[in-house]
XYZ file of C-alpha atoms in Angstrom:
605
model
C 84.447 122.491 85.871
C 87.434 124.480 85.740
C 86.788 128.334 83.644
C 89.945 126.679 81.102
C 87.438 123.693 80.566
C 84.499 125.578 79.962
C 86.511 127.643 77.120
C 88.548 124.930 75.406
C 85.670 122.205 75.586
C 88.282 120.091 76.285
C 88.735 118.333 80.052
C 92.023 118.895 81.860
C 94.435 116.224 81.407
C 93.452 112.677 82.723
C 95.175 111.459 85.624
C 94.879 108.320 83.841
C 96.527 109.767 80.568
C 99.864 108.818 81.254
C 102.804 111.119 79.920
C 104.488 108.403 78.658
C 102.361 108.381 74.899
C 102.494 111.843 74.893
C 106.520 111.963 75.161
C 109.146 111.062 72.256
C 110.656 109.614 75.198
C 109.630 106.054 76.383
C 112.818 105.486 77.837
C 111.340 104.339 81.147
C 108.656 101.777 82.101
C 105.486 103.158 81.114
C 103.158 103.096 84.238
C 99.534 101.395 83.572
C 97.153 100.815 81.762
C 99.063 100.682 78.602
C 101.489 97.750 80.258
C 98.934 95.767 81.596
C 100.145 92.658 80.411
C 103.957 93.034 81.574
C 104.376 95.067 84.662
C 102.044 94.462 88.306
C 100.678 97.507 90.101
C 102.121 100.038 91.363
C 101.197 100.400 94.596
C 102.937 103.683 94.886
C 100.794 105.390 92.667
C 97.383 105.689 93.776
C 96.486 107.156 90.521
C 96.942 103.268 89.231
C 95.616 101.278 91.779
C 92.193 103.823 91.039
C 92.685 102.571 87.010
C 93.248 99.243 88.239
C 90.080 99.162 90.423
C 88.110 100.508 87.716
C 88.553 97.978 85.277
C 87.963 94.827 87.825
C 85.166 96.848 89.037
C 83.809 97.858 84.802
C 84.521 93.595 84.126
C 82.787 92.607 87.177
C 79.765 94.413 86.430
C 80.049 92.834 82.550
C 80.293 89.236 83.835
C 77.714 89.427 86.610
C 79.999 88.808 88.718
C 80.103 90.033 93.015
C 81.670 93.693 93.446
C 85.196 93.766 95.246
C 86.196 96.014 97.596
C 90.013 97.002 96.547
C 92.729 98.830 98.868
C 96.301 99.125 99.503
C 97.445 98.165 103.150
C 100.595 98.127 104.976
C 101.836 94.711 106.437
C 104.669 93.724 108.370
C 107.846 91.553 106.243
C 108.048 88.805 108.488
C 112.005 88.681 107.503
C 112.830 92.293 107.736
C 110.176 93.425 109.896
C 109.880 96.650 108.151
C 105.998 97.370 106.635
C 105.287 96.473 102.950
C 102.515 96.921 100.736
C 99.896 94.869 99.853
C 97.184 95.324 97.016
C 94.203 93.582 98.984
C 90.612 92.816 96.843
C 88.076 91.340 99.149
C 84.864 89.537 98.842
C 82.033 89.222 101.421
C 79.582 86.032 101.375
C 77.146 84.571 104.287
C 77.302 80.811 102.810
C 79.884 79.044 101.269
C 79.509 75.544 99.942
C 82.271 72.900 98.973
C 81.854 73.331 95.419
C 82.094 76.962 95.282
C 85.807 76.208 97.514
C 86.669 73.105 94.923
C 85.859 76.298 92.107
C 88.626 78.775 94.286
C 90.922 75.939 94.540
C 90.694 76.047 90.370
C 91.097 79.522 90.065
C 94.552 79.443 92.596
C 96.075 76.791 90.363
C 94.958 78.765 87.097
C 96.728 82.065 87.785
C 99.538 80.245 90.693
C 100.211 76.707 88.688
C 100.089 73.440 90.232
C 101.996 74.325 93.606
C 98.649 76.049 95.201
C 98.088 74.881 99.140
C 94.656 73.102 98.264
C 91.923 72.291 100.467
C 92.655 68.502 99.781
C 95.694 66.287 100.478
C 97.525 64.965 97.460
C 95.492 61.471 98.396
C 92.326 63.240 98.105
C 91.211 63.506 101.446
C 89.892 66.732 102.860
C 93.019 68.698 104.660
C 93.255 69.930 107.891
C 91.900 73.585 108.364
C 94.786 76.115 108.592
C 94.264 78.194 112.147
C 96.148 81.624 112.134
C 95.410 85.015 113.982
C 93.346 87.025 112.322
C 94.735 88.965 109.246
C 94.394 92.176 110.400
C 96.866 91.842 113.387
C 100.060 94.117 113.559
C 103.104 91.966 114.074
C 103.726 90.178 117.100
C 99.553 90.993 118.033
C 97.890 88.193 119.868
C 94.637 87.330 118.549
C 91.958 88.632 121.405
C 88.315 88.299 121.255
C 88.294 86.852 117.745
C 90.784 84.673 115.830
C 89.827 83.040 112.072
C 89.617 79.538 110.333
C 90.008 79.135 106.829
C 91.707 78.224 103.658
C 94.845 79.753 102.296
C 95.270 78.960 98.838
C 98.742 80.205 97.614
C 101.975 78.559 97.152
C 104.171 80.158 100.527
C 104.491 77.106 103.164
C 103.927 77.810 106.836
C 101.259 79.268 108.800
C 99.740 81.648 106.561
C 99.947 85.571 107.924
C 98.716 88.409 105.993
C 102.320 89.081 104.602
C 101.806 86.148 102.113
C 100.072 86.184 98.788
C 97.045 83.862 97.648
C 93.868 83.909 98.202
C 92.595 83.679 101.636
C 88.878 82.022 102.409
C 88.043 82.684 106.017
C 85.634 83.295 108.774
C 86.211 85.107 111.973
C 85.281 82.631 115.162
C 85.738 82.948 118.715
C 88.272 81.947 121.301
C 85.857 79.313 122.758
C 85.898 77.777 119.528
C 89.713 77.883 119.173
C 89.872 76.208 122.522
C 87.670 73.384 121.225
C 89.758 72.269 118.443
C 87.461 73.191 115.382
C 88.982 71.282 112.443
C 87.695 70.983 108.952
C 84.964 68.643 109.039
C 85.976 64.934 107.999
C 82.954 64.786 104.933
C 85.142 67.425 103.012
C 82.336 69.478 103.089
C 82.787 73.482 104.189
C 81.340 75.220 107.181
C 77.979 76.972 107.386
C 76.148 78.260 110.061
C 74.506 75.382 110.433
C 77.631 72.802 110.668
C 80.458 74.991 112.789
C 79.666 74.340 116.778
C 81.514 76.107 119.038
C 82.553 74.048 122.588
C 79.046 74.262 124.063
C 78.226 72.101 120.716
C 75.836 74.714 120.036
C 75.183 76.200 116.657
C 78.093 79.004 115.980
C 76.745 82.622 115.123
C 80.011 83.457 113.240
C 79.712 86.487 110.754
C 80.254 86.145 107.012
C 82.881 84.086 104.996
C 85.845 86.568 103.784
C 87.982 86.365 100.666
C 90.438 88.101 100.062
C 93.179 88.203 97.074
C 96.250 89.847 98.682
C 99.165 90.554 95.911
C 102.373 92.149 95.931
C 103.315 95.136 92.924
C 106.287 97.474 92.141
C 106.884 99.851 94.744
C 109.908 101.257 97.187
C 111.058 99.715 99.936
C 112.503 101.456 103.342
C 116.140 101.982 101.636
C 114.611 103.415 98.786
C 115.178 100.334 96.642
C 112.795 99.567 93.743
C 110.852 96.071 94.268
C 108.761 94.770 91.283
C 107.209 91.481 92.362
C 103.547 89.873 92.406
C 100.938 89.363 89.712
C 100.946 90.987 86.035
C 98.085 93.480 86.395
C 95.751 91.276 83.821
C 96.747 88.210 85.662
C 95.658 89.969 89.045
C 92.747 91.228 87.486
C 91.249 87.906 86.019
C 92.175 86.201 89.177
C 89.564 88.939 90.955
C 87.218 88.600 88.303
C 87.409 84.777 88.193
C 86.561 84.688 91.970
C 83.872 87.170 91.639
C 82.412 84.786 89.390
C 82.246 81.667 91.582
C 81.051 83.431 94.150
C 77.781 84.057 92.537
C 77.350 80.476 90.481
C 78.472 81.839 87.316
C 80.959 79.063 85.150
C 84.003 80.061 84.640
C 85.354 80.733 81.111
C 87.869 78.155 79.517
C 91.150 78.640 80.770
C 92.174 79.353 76.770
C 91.412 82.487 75.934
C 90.143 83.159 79.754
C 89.240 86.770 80.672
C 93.010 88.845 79.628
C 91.990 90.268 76.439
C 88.520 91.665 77.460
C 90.735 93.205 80.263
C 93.859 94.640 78.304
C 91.092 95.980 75.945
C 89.038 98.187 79.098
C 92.821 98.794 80.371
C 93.365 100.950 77.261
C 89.916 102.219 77.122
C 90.073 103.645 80.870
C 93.499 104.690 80.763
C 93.460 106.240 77.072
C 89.714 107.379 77.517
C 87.537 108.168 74.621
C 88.540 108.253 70.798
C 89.011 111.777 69.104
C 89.514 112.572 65.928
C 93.237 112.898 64.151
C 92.649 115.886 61.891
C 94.695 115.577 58.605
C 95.947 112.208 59.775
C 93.215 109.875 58.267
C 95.614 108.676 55.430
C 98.272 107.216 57.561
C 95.525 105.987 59.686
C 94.404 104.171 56.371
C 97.917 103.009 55.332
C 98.180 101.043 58.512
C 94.718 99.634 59.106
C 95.417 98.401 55.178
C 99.054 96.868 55.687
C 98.905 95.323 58.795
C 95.746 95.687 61.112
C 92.997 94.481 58.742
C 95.468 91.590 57.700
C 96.117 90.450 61.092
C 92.269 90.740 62.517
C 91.015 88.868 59.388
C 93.118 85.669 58.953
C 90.986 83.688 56.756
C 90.404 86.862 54.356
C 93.829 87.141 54.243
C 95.044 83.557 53.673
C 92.319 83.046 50.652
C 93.878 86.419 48.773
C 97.518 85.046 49.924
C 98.206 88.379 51.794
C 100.186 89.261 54.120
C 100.415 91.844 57.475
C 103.670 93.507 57.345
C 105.274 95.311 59.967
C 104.597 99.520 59.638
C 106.984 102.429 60.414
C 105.337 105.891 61.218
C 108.173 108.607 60.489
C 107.970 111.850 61.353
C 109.514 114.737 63.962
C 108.443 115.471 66.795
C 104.470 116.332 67.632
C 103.333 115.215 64.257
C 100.826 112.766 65.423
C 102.667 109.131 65.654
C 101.996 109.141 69.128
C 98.156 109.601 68.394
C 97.847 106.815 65.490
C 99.460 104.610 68.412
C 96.679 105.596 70.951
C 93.908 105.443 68.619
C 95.346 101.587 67.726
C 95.885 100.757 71.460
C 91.557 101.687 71.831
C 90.373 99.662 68.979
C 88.986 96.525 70.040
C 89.929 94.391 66.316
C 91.012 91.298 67.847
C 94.928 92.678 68.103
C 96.533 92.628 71.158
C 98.409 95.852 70.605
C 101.373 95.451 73.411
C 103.830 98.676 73.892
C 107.295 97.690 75.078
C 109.990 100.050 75.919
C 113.079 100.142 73.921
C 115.305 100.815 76.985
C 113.714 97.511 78.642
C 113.974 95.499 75.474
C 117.194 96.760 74.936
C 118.019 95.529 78.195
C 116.229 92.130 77.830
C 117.920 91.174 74.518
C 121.286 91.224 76.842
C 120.245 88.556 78.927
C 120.442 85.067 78.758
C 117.347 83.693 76.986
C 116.339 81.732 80.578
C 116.028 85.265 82.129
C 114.415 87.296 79.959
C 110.896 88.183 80.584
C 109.006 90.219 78.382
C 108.887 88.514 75.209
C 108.307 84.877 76.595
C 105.195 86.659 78.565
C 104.303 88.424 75.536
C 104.091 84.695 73.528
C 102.251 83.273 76.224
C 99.810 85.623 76.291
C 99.361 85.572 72.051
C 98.828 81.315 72.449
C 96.245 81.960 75.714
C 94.354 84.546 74.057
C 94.756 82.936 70.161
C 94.943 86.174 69.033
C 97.630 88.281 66.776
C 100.200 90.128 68.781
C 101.665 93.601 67.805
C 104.381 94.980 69.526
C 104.608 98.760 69.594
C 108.172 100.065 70.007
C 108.463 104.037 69.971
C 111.913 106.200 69.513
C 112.956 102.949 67.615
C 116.693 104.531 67.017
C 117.492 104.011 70.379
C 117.551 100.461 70.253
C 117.997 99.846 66.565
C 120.856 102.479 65.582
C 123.518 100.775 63.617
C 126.145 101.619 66.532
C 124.130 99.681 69.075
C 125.123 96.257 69.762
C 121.831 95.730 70.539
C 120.119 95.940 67.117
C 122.528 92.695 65.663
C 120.485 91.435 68.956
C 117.661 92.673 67.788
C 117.977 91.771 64.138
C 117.996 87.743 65.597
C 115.282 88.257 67.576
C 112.758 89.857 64.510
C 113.163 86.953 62.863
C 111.443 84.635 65.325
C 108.880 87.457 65.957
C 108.370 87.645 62.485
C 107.819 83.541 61.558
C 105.580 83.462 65.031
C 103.046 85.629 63.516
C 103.762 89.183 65.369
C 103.770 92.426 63.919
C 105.692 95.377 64.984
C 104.645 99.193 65.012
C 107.455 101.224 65.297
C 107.920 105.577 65.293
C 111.304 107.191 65.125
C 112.512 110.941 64.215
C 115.483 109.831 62.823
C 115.029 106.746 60.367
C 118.473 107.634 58.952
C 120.070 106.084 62.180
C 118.313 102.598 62.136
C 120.515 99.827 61.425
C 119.216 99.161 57.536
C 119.168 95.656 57.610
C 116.328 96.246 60.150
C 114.531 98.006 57.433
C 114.442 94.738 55.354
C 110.348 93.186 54.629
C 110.730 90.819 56.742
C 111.698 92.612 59.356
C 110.348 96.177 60.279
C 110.752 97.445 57.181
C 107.169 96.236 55.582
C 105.762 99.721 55.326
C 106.931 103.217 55.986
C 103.937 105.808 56.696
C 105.515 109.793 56.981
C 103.728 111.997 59.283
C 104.552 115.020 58.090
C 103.671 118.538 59.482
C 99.747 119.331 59.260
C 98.238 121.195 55.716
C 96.445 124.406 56.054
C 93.150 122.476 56.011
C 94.501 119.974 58.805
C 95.121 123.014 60.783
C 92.197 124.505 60.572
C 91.105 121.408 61.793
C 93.184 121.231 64.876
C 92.207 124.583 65.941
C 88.671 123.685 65.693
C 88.901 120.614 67.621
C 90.784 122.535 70.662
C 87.763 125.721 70.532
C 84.047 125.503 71.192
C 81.679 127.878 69.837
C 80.049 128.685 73.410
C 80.371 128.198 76.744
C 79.613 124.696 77.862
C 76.742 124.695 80.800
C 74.909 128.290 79.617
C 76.100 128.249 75.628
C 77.269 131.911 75.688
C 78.978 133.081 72.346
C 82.594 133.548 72.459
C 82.573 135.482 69.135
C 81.305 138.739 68.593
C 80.628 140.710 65.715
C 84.208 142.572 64.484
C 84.564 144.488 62.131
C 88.324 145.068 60.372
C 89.442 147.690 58.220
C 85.701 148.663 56.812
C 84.633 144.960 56.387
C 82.466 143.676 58.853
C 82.309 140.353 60.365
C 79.634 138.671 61.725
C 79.824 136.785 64.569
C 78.391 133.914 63.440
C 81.402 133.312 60.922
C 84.075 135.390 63.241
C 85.252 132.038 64.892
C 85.174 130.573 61.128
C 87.186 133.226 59.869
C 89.423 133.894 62.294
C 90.554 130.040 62.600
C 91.084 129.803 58.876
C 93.134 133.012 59.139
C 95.328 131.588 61.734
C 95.446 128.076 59.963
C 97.011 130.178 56.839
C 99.769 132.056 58.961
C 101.039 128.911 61.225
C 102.577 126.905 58.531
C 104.968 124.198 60.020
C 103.567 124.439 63.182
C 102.744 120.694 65.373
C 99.313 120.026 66.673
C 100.973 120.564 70.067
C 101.628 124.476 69.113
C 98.441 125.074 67.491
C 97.063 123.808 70.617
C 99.445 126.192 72.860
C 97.901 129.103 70.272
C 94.053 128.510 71.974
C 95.439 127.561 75.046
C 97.035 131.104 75.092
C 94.302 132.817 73.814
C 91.903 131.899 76.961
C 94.653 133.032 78.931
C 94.524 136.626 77.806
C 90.780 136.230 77.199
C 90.338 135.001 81.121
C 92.632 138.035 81.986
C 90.853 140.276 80.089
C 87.770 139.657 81.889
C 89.968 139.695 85.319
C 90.938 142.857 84.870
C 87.600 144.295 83.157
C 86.111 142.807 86.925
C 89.199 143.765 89.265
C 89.624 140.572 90.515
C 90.757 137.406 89.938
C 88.879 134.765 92.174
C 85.011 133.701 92.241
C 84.541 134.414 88.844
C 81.781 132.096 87.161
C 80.586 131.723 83.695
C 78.379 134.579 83.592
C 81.129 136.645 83.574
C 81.608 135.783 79.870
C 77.647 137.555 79.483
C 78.558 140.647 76.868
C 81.892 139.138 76.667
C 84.136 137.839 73.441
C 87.506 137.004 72.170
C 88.921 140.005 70.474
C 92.097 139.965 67.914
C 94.345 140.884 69.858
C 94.007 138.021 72.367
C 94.516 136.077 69.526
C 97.541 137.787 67.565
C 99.470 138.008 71.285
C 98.947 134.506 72.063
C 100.340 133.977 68.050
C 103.544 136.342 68.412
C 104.295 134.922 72.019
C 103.724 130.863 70.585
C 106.152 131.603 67.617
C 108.917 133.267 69.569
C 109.048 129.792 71.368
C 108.815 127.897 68.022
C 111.544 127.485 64.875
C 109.209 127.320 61.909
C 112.206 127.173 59.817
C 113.792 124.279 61.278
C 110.740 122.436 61.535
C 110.020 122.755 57.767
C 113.551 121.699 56.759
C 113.424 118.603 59.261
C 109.831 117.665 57.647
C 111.122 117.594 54.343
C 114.214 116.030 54.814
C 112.576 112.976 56.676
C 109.837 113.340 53.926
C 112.856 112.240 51.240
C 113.964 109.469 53.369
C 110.655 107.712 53.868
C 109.086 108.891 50.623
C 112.539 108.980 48.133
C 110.087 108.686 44.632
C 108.111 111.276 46.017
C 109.407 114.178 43.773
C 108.810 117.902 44.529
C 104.479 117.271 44.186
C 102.543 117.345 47.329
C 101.637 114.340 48.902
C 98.377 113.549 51.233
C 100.727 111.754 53.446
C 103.347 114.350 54.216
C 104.017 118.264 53.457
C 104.880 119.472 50.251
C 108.528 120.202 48.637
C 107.453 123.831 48.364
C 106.371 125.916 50.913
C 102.956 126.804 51.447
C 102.435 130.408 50.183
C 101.636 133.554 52.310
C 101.531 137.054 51.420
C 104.250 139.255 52.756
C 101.819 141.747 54.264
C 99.593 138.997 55.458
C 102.448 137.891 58.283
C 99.881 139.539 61.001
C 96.528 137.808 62.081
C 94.657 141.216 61.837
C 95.956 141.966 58.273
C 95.660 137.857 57.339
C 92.227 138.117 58.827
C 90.700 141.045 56.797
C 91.917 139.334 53.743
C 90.383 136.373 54.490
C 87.177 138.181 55.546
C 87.183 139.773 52.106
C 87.493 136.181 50.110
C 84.549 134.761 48.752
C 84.324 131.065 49.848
């Protein structure tokens, strides 16, 4: 545990986090898990094929299914000959009976339609046994001492080589048995132990049956060209989960609503990771679950009351928390299926011809597989909807058949005054406009807390010591207490993102504090902090140096100028969903932390 960790209580940032939610910027495809259900893996990124693994391996476990081995390997493009990558999940089973293959065969026609090489001829009968070196052979390799005989179940045509994708059933045998012909046996039944002979017509002592899912993703080829080809990530990951399942006799779930929305859901959870609290943002949280997710995840409710979900708008500049309403939406599991789509790439699919576009025909075929409500989440909406873009008449077509098809959008901007207003009509996007405005003293407060913990994590040392400041004492019980509440009242119009910097600087001079104090700067441990404690001055420099980077004033007139866009009947009062008309007050001769903090030390709660 890193010495920040131990101070902040809060973990470094999760590989798994991806930058892309906490940008204003989603101008590129967002990597997984939040695009589960439109992009395949990126096999470039180990960082996602770990996320990837971990939800087959978290749904696995859930269904009782067997545990996959997953890897990326490098194979050899038959056409090209240079090496390409492969996402390869593997199985491992000593028996194998014809209705567990009949089952595979299933599973290769659910995910790769009705084209899948089958283990039967199209009159029924049982179909010869493909013979191919073994998989692992580098191109133009001879098989040696051991060659295989299986099934390949995929919908490539010629001899199968580990270049292709399907599923592969096979068993390693022996040149011997190669030399006697072994075929598939004429019954339709599959080999065992007991019914593959090799030449001697003895009993062959072959090892286990192998299967293997091998799958193509996004990734860059040798002249630095961007591929994006194989399964969507849910579709590869219900296709793993699927043949998990037959391989240890459990029945496969109905092909409608299948397996995909139990995986998008652990997608988000592993990728997002726990929920946190959204100081001061509980109303807008409230505004949307009210407008359009309790609508949406309770039909019936809502058809007996003759409601209706509407589409919701979260407006605000940047760092005031849209980004974390979306997250905490994308963890709920309410029945939604809450899919993020980039502007740039819708943008770019609305000019196409409707036979080649690809993300809204996937995204209806997933809401009529799963039966579930779809809500499409669309961030920096003025880049696609500004009234200058051709793409937003596109656009304006296209919301209508969203709109009659039952989806919902959830869309942020920082500039609502450049959407095309016809957008902005009910039954379009326009259904409900939430402001997220800059945090209240209070919320503050709150944020602060949230990024500091009392003591040290493993040994619980306090980080506060008694103070005392211009004659009044403070005890260090309520130093943390009052020193956050006096730095809640002096950073007015600051984000949650620079009241975070604020701690995040503090630990800094803190840590060097103690560096210094111990002349050096490596090995030290937690019991470094013994007889140790923040002082005011690590706080006030981390303050001074946070607001020379920061334009308070700027920030407050942006606030309430999008404040009287989204909220025009607001008036000058203070609302709980954005910050008030008039500024909040401080004291001239409070504009330091050590003369805010005695003042606040000296007010009776």
């Amino acid at each position: 545990m890193s010495k920040a960790e131990q101070l902040t209580g809060q973990p470094p940032p999760s590989s798994l986090e991806h930058d892309w939610l906490e940008s204003e910027n989603t101008h590129r495809e967002p990597p997984l898990p939040i695009n589960g259900l439109l992009y395949p893996v990126d096999l470039d990124d180990r960082r996602v094929v770990k996320a990837f693994e971990s939800v087959v391996d978290k749904v696995i476990s859930e269904v009782g299914g067997l545990p996959a081995k997953i890897e990326t390997v490098q194979v050899d493009d038959p056409r090209s000959g240079f090496p390409i990558p492969r996402i390869v999940i593997g199985f491992r089973v000593d028996e194998l009976d014809a209705e567990q293959l009949a089952q595979l065969e299933e599973v290769a026609v659910r995910v790769y339609g009705d084209d899948v090489r089958g283990t039967k001829t199209r009159q029924g009968k049982a179909a010869k046994t493909h013979f191919y070196p073994k998989l692992d052979a580098g191109r133009g390799e001879k098989p040696s001492l051991d060659s295989t005989i299986g099934w390949y179940l995929g919908t490539e045509t010629g001899t199968p080589n580990r270049s292709y994708l399907g599923i592969f059933v096979y068993r390693h045998i022996g040149k011997t048995d190669i030399a006697a012909g072994v075929a598939a046996r004429k019954d339709g039944d599959w080999f065992t132990e007991k019914t593959l002979t090799d030449n001697t017509g003895q009993t062959y002592q072959g090892g286990s049956y192998i299967i293997e899912i091998r799958e193509s993703g996004k990734y860059t080829d040798p002249n630095g060209g961007v591929v994006n080809s194989g399964l969507y990530q849910t579709d590869l990951a219900e296709l793993a989960i699927y043949v998990s399942m037959v391989l240890t006799g459990k029945k496969l779930p109905p092909v409608r609503p299948g397996l995909t929305y139990r995986i998008y859901h652990r997608m988000n959870q592993i990728g997002l990771g726990p929920d946190t609290e959204l100081p001061g943002l509980e109303p807008q949280l409230r505004l949307v679950e009210k407008t359009m997710i309790l609508p949406l995840a309770s039909p019936e409710l809502t058809e007996a009351l003759g409601g209706t979900p509407k589409s919701m708008g979260l407006i605000g500049q940047v760092g005031t928390g849209k980004t974390q309403i979306i997250k905490h939406f994308l963890r709920q599991n309410n029945g939604i299926m809450m899919v993020p789509v980039s502007a740039y790439d819708l943008e770019t699919e609305l000019h196409k011809a409707m036979e080649r576009r690809r993300i809204l025909p996937r995204v209806r075929d997933i809401a009529v597989k799963v039966e579930k409500p779809v809500v499409l989440v669309i961030e920096d909406l003025e880049f696609l909807a500004n009234s200058d873009n051709e793409a937003s008449n596109l656009l304006l077509n296209e919301l209508a058949g969203i709109h009659n098809s039952g989806y919902r959008v959830l869309w942020t901007t920082n500039h609502l005054e450049k959407i095309n207003p016809q957008l902005l009509e009910p039954e379009r996007l326009g259904g409900g406009l939430v402001f997220c405005g800059l945090p209240t003293a209070a919320a503050r407060k709150l944020i602060l807390d949230q990024h500091l913990v009392v003591a040290s994590r493993t040994k619980e040392l306090p980080l506060f010591n008694q103070v005392t400041i211009g004659g009044t004492s403070i005890s260090s019980s309520e130093a943390r207490d009052k020193l956050l509440q006096a730095l809640a009242e002096l950073t007015e119009g600051f984000t949650p993102r620079f009241l975070k910097d604020i701690v995040v600087e503090a630990i800094g001079n803190f840590m060097l504090r103690i560096s210094l104090e111990k002349c050096r700067l490596d090995g030290l441990t937690e019991l470094d902090l013994e007889g140790q404690g923040f002082n005011v001055g690590d706080w006030d420099e981390a303050l001074q140096k946070v607001r020379r980077s920061y334009d308070v004033e700027s920030r407050i007139r942006e606030d309430e100028r999008l404040r009287k866009l989204t909220l025009p009947g607001s008036g000058g009062s203070r609302s709980k969903l954005g910050f008030p008309q008039t500024a909040e007050g401080n004291d001239d001769d409070g504009s330091t932390l050590a003369s805010q903090l005695l003042r606040v030390a000296a007010s009776v709660d």
